[in-house]
Amino acid sequence: MVITVLEDSEVAEHVARVAATLGGRAEELTSDLVALYERELGHLVHDTEDMVSLLSASVYQNIDTALRIFQHGIDPTRVEAPAAAMEYARRLAQRGTPVIDLIRAYYLGQTAVLDEAMAEAARQVDDTQLLSAMMRGALTTTFAFIDRVTQQVVSAYQEERDRWLLNRSAVRAARVRALLDGGGTDLDATSAGLGYRLRGTHVGVIAWYPDGSAVGDALTRLEALTGELGARLGGDGRPLFVPHDELCAWVWLPLPGPAPDREWLRRALAEVESADSADGAVRLAVGEPGHDLAGFRRTHRQAQRVHALAQAAGERCARVLTFAEVGGIALMASDITAASAWVRDTLGPLATDDEQHERLRETLRVFLAGGGSYTAAASRLTMHKNSVQYRVRKAEELLGRPVAERRLDVELALTLCHRLGPAVLHRR
């Protein structure tokens, strides 16, 4: 037992000597690591003078801390990350540098310094058994130190990133709300502040997850999804993304050409989501394209109306709705209580919320949309012409009059039922 203690002490003594020698070369090692980062992670070095200076300070303090651990036998799991290292991580978070680059820098640095330490140990020690023991101890301690420090700097990075994004989003949201309320007459200055071109054509979108969706980090997912939709449209620049609440965002997509129709949006949404099995619940409400600032405001107001319609419809609503297809219905549904009362007055018992009356309403809606053709309705509904005639006759009985009377009102009421379902229907 005594021999083991003596052997451990001897190993620790020689490791401390190597650390002391390297300590005298800390500035040289720092320069070598910065040069290594320039080759492997060039964007960390080709930056502002302040950031490169902070990087150098972080590297130097990490090297100094690691070498002192060996010199004085400090427990690596109890050390705190150097101040410069923590601040550098925060600055990277503010600049949007991926956290993986920060982690990679630590492991590149660890490998480089261990190579220098082993070369120095080989120069000082001839005994291969002692040298092997020194290397094992150095590896164990170094990995413990790097694990400890990277946990702390990554935590600092994430906290700063969350804070930065929250503050940036708050400022952006305030600017956008001022624009929507009539402010921001200096388009160029406002565009620069938002990072989005207000001169041009935009399409407003409201993207959201329904309440109750089990989605982690919903806003990040929505931003990535709408960013991909914008890329597919080929617009000039990234979309403007403004969080509205934790499950909903206001978005403006720069539009280089014709507006996408609902079918294009539905397909694109499905394709984008296919890469992420956790998605599949996103909803989109889309305005009509608008030009410059007036269009920026108008397309958003339209998207808001469509969003309100979708919210009223609930789960049965289509995942993608455009103002082009439901604009009139969206305007009518702005007062859902009044719309419901009107539907019931117009359709009478036909507005009952059950499967039997739903079949009659849908048959009558398709019949009227097809110009009153039993043959066309039967083809679209994939049923016999006589069945269509029977259902239309039953619907007329419930209406208490021929469908030709107040036909426009009946069609609008049926469309409201189709879009909003139970929100405008009544139960027995």
mmCIF file of C-alpha atoms in Angstrom, residues 74-380:
data_model
loop_
_atom_site.group_PDB
_atom_site.id
_atom_site.type_symbol
_atom_site.label_atom_id
_atom_site.label_comp_id
_atom_site.label_asym_id
_atom_site.label_seq_id
_atom_site.Cartn_x
_atom_site.Cartn_y
_atom_site.Cartn_z
ATOM 1 C CA ILE A 74 -6.644 20.528 -7.658
ATOM 2 C CA ASP A 75 -9.808 18.441 -8.180
ATOM 3 C CA PRO A 76 -10.848 19.255 -11.800
ATOM 4 C CA THR A 77 -14.519 18.629 -11.037
ATOM 5 C CA ARG A 78 -14.578 21.544 -8.582
ATOM 6 C CA VAL A 79 -13.031 24.295 -10.714
ATOM 7 C CA GLU A 80 -15.013 27.143 -12.258
ATOM 8 C CA ALA A 81 -14.690 28.131 -15.890
ATOM 9 C CA PRO A 82 -12.524 31.269 -16.344
ATOM 10 C CA ALA A 83 -14.331 34.598 -16.614
ATOM 11 C CA ALA A 84 -13.055 35.264 -20.144
ATOM 12 C CA ALA A 85 -14.284 31.825 -21.269
ATOM 13 C CA MET A 86 -17.779 32.485 -19.925
ATOM 14 C CA GLU A 87 -17.952 35.931 -21.522
ATOM 15 C CA TYR A 88 -16.688 34.609 -24.847
ATOM 16 C CA ALA A 89 -19.452 31.984 -24.831
ATOM 17 C CA ARG A 90 -22.050 34.712 -24.187
ATOM 18 C CA ARG A 91 -20.724 36.859 -27.035
ATOM 19 C CA LEU A 92 -20.860 33.896 -29.429
ATOM 20 C CA ALA A 93 -24.489 33.348 -28.406
ATOM 21 C CA GLN A 94 -25.314 36.978 -29.212
ATOM 22 C CA ARG A 95 -23.761 36.600 -32.653
ATOM 23 C CA GLY A 96 -25.671 33.403 -33.414
ATOM 24 C CA THR A 97 -22.511 31.276 -33.723
ATOM 25 C CA PRO A 98 -23.549 27.593 -33.439
ATOM 26 C CA VAL A 99 -22.771 26.156 -30.012
ATOM 27 C CA ILE A 100 -21.147 23.126 -31.660
ATOM 28 C CA ASP A 101 -18.327 25.427 -32.825
ATOM 29 C CA LEU A 102 -17.665 26.428 -29.220
ATOM 30 C CA ILE A 103 -17.576 22.798 -28.090
ATOM 31 C CA ARG A 104 -15.324 21.806 -30.990
ATOM 32 C CA ALA A 105 -12.876 24.577 -30.098
ATOM 33 C CA TYR A 106 -12.484 23.102 -26.621
ATOM 34 C CA TYR A 107 -11.769 19.619 -27.857
ATOM 35 C CA LEU A 108 -9.369 20.834 -30.540
ATOM 36 C CA GLY A 109 -7.551 22.804 -27.846
ATOM 37 C CA GLN A 110 -7.497 19.839 -25.490
ATOM 38 C CA THR A 111 -5.910 17.603 -28.125
ATOM 39 C CA ALA A 112 -3.287 20.196 -29.059
ATOM 40 C CA VAL A 113 -2.232 20.913 -25.451
ATOM 41 C CA LEU A 114 -2.099 17.202 -24.592
ATOM 42 C CA ASP A 115 0.208 16.652 -27.563
ATOM 43 C CA GLU A 116 2.527 19.359 -26.235
ATOM 44 C CA ALA A 117 2.352 17.934 -22.704
ATOM 45 C CA MET A 118 3.198 14.412 -23.846
ATOM 46 C CA ALA A 119 6.113 15.652 -25.941
ATOM 47 C CA GLU A 120 7.451 17.588 -22.952
ATOM 48 C CA ALA A 121 6.932 14.574 -20.651
ATOM 49 C CA ALA A 122 8.915 12.395 -23.060
ATOM 50 C CA ARG A 123 11.781 14.912 -22.942
ATOM 51 C CA GLN A 124 11.834 14.903 -19.129
ATOM 52 C CA VAL A 125 11.214 11.229 -18.333
ATOM 53 C CA ASP A 126 13.058 8.171 -19.648
ATOM 54 C CA ASP A 127 11.204 5.534 -17.632
ATOM 55 C CA THR A 128 8.479 4.187 -19.947
ATOM 56 C CA GLN A 129 6.424 2.797 -17.051
ATOM 57 C CA LEU A 130 6.443 6.172 -15.307
ATOM 58 C CA LEU A 131 5.734 7.957 -18.573
ATOM 59 C CA SER A 132 2.742 5.691 -19.243
ATOM 60 C CA ALA A 133 1.346 6.365 -15.762
ATOM 61 C CA MET A 134 1.792 10.121 -16.269
ATOM 62 C CA MET A 135 -0.073 10.017 -19.565
ATOM 63 C CA ARG A 136 -2.971 8.040 -18.079
ATOM 64 C CA GLY A 137 -3.294 10.496 -15.219
ATOM 65 C CA ALA A 138 -3.035 13.481 -17.531
ATOM 66 C CA LEU A 139 -5.756 12.137 -19.833
ATOM 67 C CA THR A 140 -8.139 11.401 -16.966
ATOM 68 C CA THR A 141 -7.663 14.820 -15.363
ATOM 69 C CA THR A 142 -7.801 16.715 -18.660
ATOM 70 C CA PHE A 143 -11.039 15.085 -19.767
ATOM 71 C CA ALA A 144 -12.597 15.804 -16.367
ATOM 72 C CA PHE A 145 -11.525 19.464 -16.639
ATOM 73 C CA ILE A 146 -12.828 19.868 -20.204
ATOM 74 C CA ASP A 147 -16.116 18.187 -19.318
ATOM 75 C CA ARG A 148 -16.556 20.528 -16.354
ATOM 76 C CA VAL A 149 -15.709 23.690 -18.247
ATOM 77 C CA THR A 150 -17.712 22.886 -21.398
ATOM 78 C CA GLN A 151 -20.810 22.241 -19.300
ATOM 79 C CA GLN A 152 -20.461 25.683 -17.756
ATOM 80 C CA VAL A 153 -19.711 27.599 -20.940
ATOM 81 C CA VAL A 154 -22.477 25.824 -22.890
ATOM 82 C CA SER A 155 -24.912 26.668 -20.097
ATOM 83 C CA ALA A 156 -23.796 30.310 -20.238
ATOM 84 C CA TYR A 157 -24.164 30.244 -24.032
ATOM 85 C CA GLN A 158 -27.708 28.875 -23.876
ATOM 86 C CA GLU A 159 -28.859 31.292 -21.184
ATOM 87 C CA GLU A 160 -27.462 34.240 -23.122
ATOM 88 C CA ARG A 161 -28.923 32.958 -26.377
ATOM 89 C CA ASP A 162 -32.390 32.677 -24.814
ATOM 90 C CA ARG A 163 -32.104 36.140 -23.276
ATOM 91 C CA TRP A 164 -30.768 37.677 -26.480
ATOM 92 C CA LEU A 165 -33.485 36.161 -28.642
ATOM 93 C CA LEU A 166 -36.170 37.247 -26.200
ATOM 94 C CA ASN A 167 -34.903 40.837 -26.165
ATOM 95 C CA ARG A 168 -34.407 40.909 -29.935
ATOM 96 C CA SER A 169 -37.887 39.490 -30.479
ATOM 97 C CA ALA A 170 -39.391 42.035 -28.105
ATOM 98 C CA VAL A 171 -37.746 44.944 -29.943
ATOM 99 C CA ARG A 172 -38.745 43.542 -33.320
ATOM 100 C CA ALA A 173 -42.334 42.953 -32.158
ATOM 101 C CA ALA A 174 -42.569 46.527 -30.881
ATOM 102 C CA ARG A 175 -41.351 47.892 -34.226
ATOM 103 C CA VAL A 176 -43.782 45.718 -36.174
ATOM 104 C CA ARG A 177 -46.723 46.712 -33.994
ATOM 105 C CA ALA A 178 -45.804 50.373 -34.490
ATOM 106 C CA LEU A 179 -45.801 49.779 -38.254
ATOM 107 C CA LEU A 180 -49.179 48.076 -38.149
ATOM 108 C CA ASP A 181 -50.578 50.943 -36.060
ATOM 109 C CA GLY A 182 -49.521 53.525 -38.628
ATOM 110 C CA GLY A 183 -45.971 54.419 -37.572
ATOM 111 C CA GLY A 184 -42.643 53.793 -39.310
ATOM 112 C CA THR A 185 -42.912 56.238 -42.194
ATOM 113 C CA ASP A 186 -39.149 56.045 -42.864
ATOM 114 C CA LEU A 187 -39.221 52.736 -44.718
ATOM 115 C CA ASP A 188 -35.478 52.442 -45.258
ATOM 116 C CA ALA A 189 -34.605 53.046 -41.597
ATOM 117 C CA THR A 190 -37.383 50.729 -40.398
ATOM 118 C CA SER A 191 -36.333 48.048 -42.879
ATOM 119 C CA ALA A 192 -32.771 48.233 -41.583
ATOM 120 C CA GLY A 193 -33.975 47.916 -37.987
ATOM 121 C CA LEU A 194 -36.145 44.902 -38.790
ATOM 122 C CA GLY A 195 -33.710 43.220 -41.145
ATOM 123 C CA TYR A 196 -36.550 42.910 -43.663
ATOM 124 C CA ARG A 197 -37.269 44.847 -46.880
ATOM 125 C CA LEU A 198 -40.558 46.729 -46.615
ATOM 126 C CA ARG A 199 -40.284 47.885 -50.214
ATOM 127 C CA GLY A 200 -41.580 45.061 -52.358
ATOM 128 C CA THR A 201 -44.290 42.424 -52.307
ATOM 129 C CA HIS A 202 -45.119 40.407 -49.204
ATOM 130 C CA VAL A 203 -47.620 37.785 -48.184
ATOM 131 C CA GLY A 204 -48.709 37.771 -44.558
ATOM 132 C CA VAL A 205 -48.948 34.468 -42.717
ATOM 133 C CA ILE A 206 -50.010 33.513 -39.222
ATOM 134 C CA ALA A 207 -48.444 30.191 -38.242
ATOM 135 C CA TRP A 208 -49.433 28.383 -35.073
ATOM 136 C CA TYR A 209 -49.791 25.143 -33.190
ATOM 137 C CA PRO A 210 -53.283 24.469 -31.818
ATOM 138 C CA ASP A 211 -53.695 24.629 -28.054
ATOM 139 C CA GLY A 212 -52.784 21.333 -26.480
ATOM 140 C CA SER A 213 -50.149 20.438 -29.066
ATOM 141 C CA ALA A 214 -47.291 18.597 -27.361
ATOM 142 C CA VAL A 215 -44.512 20.527 -29.073
ATOM 143 C CA GLY A 216 -41.242 21.524 -27.479
ATOM 144 C CA ASP A 217 -39.711 24.856 -28.494
ATOM 145 C CA ALA A 218 -42.664 25.621 -30.778
ATOM 146 C CA LEU A 219 -41.438 29.047 -31.899
ATOM 147 C CA THR A 220 -38.076 27.695 -33.028
ATOM 148 C CA ARG A 221 -39.877 25.058 -35.067
ATOM 149 C CA LEU A 222 -42.234 27.620 -36.576
ATOM 150 C CA GLU A 223 -39.342 29.906 -37.497
ATOM 151 C CA ALA A 224 -37.478 27.062 -39.204
ATOM 152 C CA LEU A 225 -40.602 25.946 -41.050
ATOM 153 C CA THR A 226 -41.598 29.378 -42.326
ATOM 154 C CA GLY A 227 -37.970 30.058 -43.245
ATOM 155 C CA GLU A 228 -38.017 26.958 -45.437
ATOM 156 C CA LEU A 229 -41.310 28.031 -47.033
ATOM 157 C CA GLY A 230 -39.741 31.413 -47.793
ATOM 158 C CA ALA A 231 -36.716 29.716 -49.365
ATOM 159 C CA ARG A 232 -38.991 27.604 -51.555
ATOM 160 C CA LEU A 233 -40.773 30.731 -52.744
ATOM 161 C CA GLY A 234 -37.404 32.173 -53.734
ATOM 162 C CA GLY A 235 -37.944 35.554 -52.120
ATOM 163 C CA ASP A 236 -35.223 38.163 -51.694
ATOM 164 C CA GLY A 237 -34.122 37.791 -48.081
ATOM 165 C CA ARG A 238 -35.406 35.873 -45.093
ATOM 166 C CA PRO A 239 -39.005 36.107 -43.886
ATOM 167 C CA LEU A 240 -39.865 38.490 -41.075
ATOM 168 C CA PHE A 241 -40.759 36.326 -38.065
ATOM 169 C CA VAL A 242 -42.421 37.868 -34.991
ATOM 170 C CA PRO A 243 -43.516 35.662 -32.077
ATOM 171 C CA HIS A 244 -47.077 36.439 -30.975
ATOM 172 C CA ASP A 245 -47.262 33.979 -28.101
ATOM 173 C CA GLU A 246 -45.582 30.682 -27.211
ATOM 174 C CA LEU A 247 -47.470 28.738 -29.928
ATOM 175 C CA CYS A 248 -48.137 31.387 -32.588
ATOM 176 C CA ALA A 249 -46.115 33.725 -34.814
ATOM 177 C CA TRP A 250 -46.772 36.501 -37.305
ATOM 178 C CA VAL A 251 -44.770 36.065 -40.497
ATOM 179 C CA TRP A 252 -44.215 38.049 -43.677
ATOM 180 C CA LEU A 253 -42.763 36.197 -46.669
ATOM 181 C CA PRO A 254 -41.031 38.263 -49.375
ATOM 182 C CA LEU A 255 -42.678 37.332 -52.654
ATOM 183 C CA PRO A 256 -40.742 37.403 -55.951
ATOM 184 C CA GLY A 257 -43.596 36.251 -58.189
ATOM 185 C CA PRO A 258 -47.203 35.027 -58.131
ATOM 186 C CA ALA A 259 -48.755 34.212 -54.783
ATOM 187 C CA PRO A 260 -48.765 30.548 -53.797
ATOM 188 C CA ASP A 261 -52.203 28.955 -53.756
ATOM 189 C CA ARG A 262 -53.525 26.784 -50.949
ATOM 190 C CA GLU A 263 -52.569 23.527 -52.663
ATOM 191 C CA TRP A 264 -48.944 24.639 -53.131
ATOM 192 C CA LEU A 265 -48.779 25.710 -49.504
ATOM 193 C CA ARG A 266 -50.350 22.450 -48.322
ATOM 194 C CA ARG A 267 -47.848 20.347 -50.284
ATOM 195 C CA ALA A 268 -44.881 22.484 -49.224
ATOM 196 C CA LEU A 269 -45.954 22.319 -45.579
ATOM 197 C CA ALA A 270 -46.213 18.531 -45.730
ATOM 198 C CA GLU A 271 -42.803 18.207 -47.407
ATOM 199 C CA VAL A 272 -41.088 20.506 -44.921
ATOM 200 C CA GLU A 273 -42.674 18.720 -41.971
ATOM 201 C CA SER A 274 -41.795 15.256 -43.283
ATOM 202 C CA ALA A 275 -38.227 15.813 -42.060
ATOM 203 C CA ASP A 276 -39.472 16.233 -38.496
ATOM 204 C CA SER A 277 -41.817 13.562 -37.199
ATOM 205 C CA ALA A 278 -42.655 15.755 -34.202
ATOM 206 C CA ASP A 279 -44.493 18.158 -36.489
ATOM 207 C CA GLY A 280 -47.732 17.582 -38.339
ATOM 208 C CA ALA A 281 -49.946 19.954 -36.372
ATOM 209 C CA VAL A 282 -48.865 23.346 -37.746
ATOM 210 C CA ARG A 283 -51.630 25.582 -39.099
ATOM 211 C CA LEU A 284 -51.250 28.435 -41.579
ATOM 212 C CA ALA A 285 -53.573 31.397 -42.216
ATOM 213 C CA VAL A 286 -52.479 33.313 -45.314
ATOM 214 C CA GLY A 287 -53.357 36.779 -46.603
ATOM 215 C CA GLU A 288 -53.280 38.077 -50.159
ATOM 216 C CA PRO A 289 -50.016 39.554 -51.532
ATOM 217 C CA GLY A 290 -49.503 43.239 -50.760
ATOM 218 C CA HIS A 291 -47.036 45.860 -51.969
ATOM 219 C CA ASP A 292 -44.829 48.097 -49.835
ATOM 220 C CA LEU A 293 -46.009 49.325 -46.440
ATOM 221 C CA ALA A 294 -49.746 49.484 -47.223
ATOM 222 C CA GLY A 295 -49.638 45.931 -48.516
ATOM 223 C CA PHE A 296 -47.564 44.842 -45.503
ATOM 224 C CA ARG A 297 -50.391 45.991 -43.247
ATOM 225 C CA ARG A 298 -53.261 44.742 -45.401
ATOM 226 C CA THR A 299 -51.965 41.202 -45.947
ATOM 227 C CA HIS A 300 -51.442 40.814 -42.197
ATOM 228 C CA ARG A 301 -54.972 42.003 -41.390
ATOM 229 C CA GLN A 302 -56.301 39.471 -43.879
ATOM 230 C CA ALA A 303 -54.244 36.694 -42.305
ATOM 231 C CA GLN A 304 -55.633 37.711 -38.894
ATOM 232 C CA ARG A 305 -59.195 37.374 -40.159
ATOM 233 C CA VAL A 306 -58.449 33.940 -41.607
ATOM 234 C CA HIS A 307 -56.783 32.956 -38.334
ATOM 235 C CA ALA A 308 -59.883 34.012 -36.392
ATOM 236 C CA LEU A 309 -62.009 31.891 -38.735
ATOM 237 C CA ALA A 310 -59.719 28.895 -38.195
ATOM 238 C CA GLN A 311 -59.836 29.365 -34.433
ATOM 239 C CA ALA A 312 -63.614 29.431 -34.505
ATOM 240 C CA ALA A 313 -63.720 26.270 -36.639
ATOM 241 C CA GLY A 314 -61.439 24.397 -34.237
ATOM 242 C CA GLU A 315 -60.027 20.977 -35.038
ATOM 243 C CA ARG A 316 -62.137 20.386 -38.143
ATOM 244 C CA CYS A 317 -60.598 23.369 -39.939
ATOM 245 C CA ALA A 318 -58.180 22.790 -42.831
ATOM 246 C CA ARG A 319 -54.507 23.117 -41.900
ATOM 247 C CA VAL A 320 -53.929 25.779 -44.578
ATOM 248 C CA LEU A 321 -56.450 28.531 -45.268
ATOM 249 C CA THR A 322 -56.005 31.500 -47.581
ATOM 250 C CA PHE A 323 -57.897 34.772 -47.670
ATOM 251 C CA ALA A 324 -58.456 34.210 -51.397
ATOM 252 C CA GLU A 325 -60.721 31.229 -50.697
ATOM 253 C CA VAL A 326 -62.345 32.151 -47.377
ATOM 254 C CA GLY A 327 -62.081 35.944 -47.202
ATOM 255 C CA GLY A 328 -65.831 36.550 -47.390
ATOM 256 C CA ILE A 329 -66.559 33.848 -44.837
ATOM 257 C CA ALA A 330 -63.827 35.213 -42.568
ATOM 258 C CA LEU A 331 -65.456 38.652 -42.637
ATOM 259 C CA MET A 332 -68.842 37.160 -41.776
ATOM 260 C CA ALA A 333 -67.358 35.093 -38.956
ATOM 261 C CA SER A 334 -65.765 38.092 -37.254
ATOM 262 C CA ASP A 335 -68.863 38.108 -35.038
ATOM 263 C CA ILE A 336 -69.390 34.396 -34.473
ATOM 264 C CA THR A 337 -72.498 34.863 -32.299
ATOM 265 C CA ALA A 338 -74.252 36.918 -34.968
ATOM 266 C CA ALA A 339 -73.101 34.547 -37.722
ATOM 267 C CA SER A 340 -74.467 31.547 -35.822
ATOM 268 C CA ALA A 341 -77.836 33.196 -35.303
ATOM 269 C CA TRP A 342 -78.047 34.118 -39.011
ATOM 270 C CA VAL A 343 -77.168 30.556 -40.093
ATOM 271 C CA ARG A 344 -79.933 29.136 -37.909
ATOM 272 C CA ASP A 345 -82.436 31.707 -39.166
ATOM 273 C CA THR A 346 -81.500 30.935 -42.785
ATOM 274 C CA LEU A 347 -81.309 27.140 -42.629
ATOM 275 C CA GLY A 348 -83.759 26.347 -39.861
ATOM 276 C CA PRO A 349 -83.663 22.699 -38.718
ATOM 277 C CA LEU A 350 -81.081 21.989 -41.435
ATOM 278 C CA ALA A 351 -78.538 23.702 -39.150
ATOM 279 C CA THR A 352 -78.760 20.857 -36.615
ATOM 280 C CA ASP A 353 -75.389 19.480 -35.523
ATOM 281 C CA ASP A 354 -75.546 15.745 -36.228
ATOM 282 C CA GLU A 355 -74.377 13.338 -38.946
ATOM 283 C CA GLN A 356 -77.745 13.039 -40.676
ATOM 284 C CA HIS A 357 -78.168 16.788 -41.179
ATOM 285 C CA GLU A 358 -74.494 17.183 -42.071
ATOM 286 C CA ARG A 359 -74.961 14.757 -45.001
ATOM 287 C CA LEU A 360 -77.970 16.738 -46.205
ATOM 288 C CA ARG A 361 -76.128 20.082 -45.879
ATOM 289 C CA GLU A 362 -73.051 18.819 -47.719
ATOM 290 C CA THR A 363 -75.133 17.346 -50.552
ATOM 291 C CA LEU A 364 -77.079 20.578 -50.943
ATOM 292 C CA ARG A 365 -73.867 22.675 -50.808
ATOM 293 C CA VAL A 366 -72.222 20.611 -53.561
ATOM 294 C CA PHE A 367 -75.446 20.622 -55.600
ATOM 295 C CA LEU A 368 -75.682 24.419 -55.515
ATOM 296 C CA ALA A 369 -71.945 24.899 -56.129
ATOM 297 C CA GLY A 370 -72.303 22.741 -59.260
ATOM 298 C CA GLY A 371 -74.945 25.023 -60.755
ATOM 299 C CA GLY A 372 -77.918 22.972 -59.550
ATOM 300 C CA SER A 373 -76.929 19.881 -61.555
ATOM 301 C CA TYR A 374 -77.881 16.549 -59.989
ATOM 302 C CA THR A 375 -75.505 14.745 -62.348
ATOM 303 C CA ALA A 376 -72.518 16.954 -61.465
ATOM 304 C CA ALA A 377 -73.248 16.650 -57.746
ATOM 305 C CA ALA A 378 -73.572 12.862 -57.988
ATOM 306 C CA SER A 379 -70.208 12.669 -59.773
ATOM 307 C CA ARG A 380 -68.455 14.824 -57.211
#
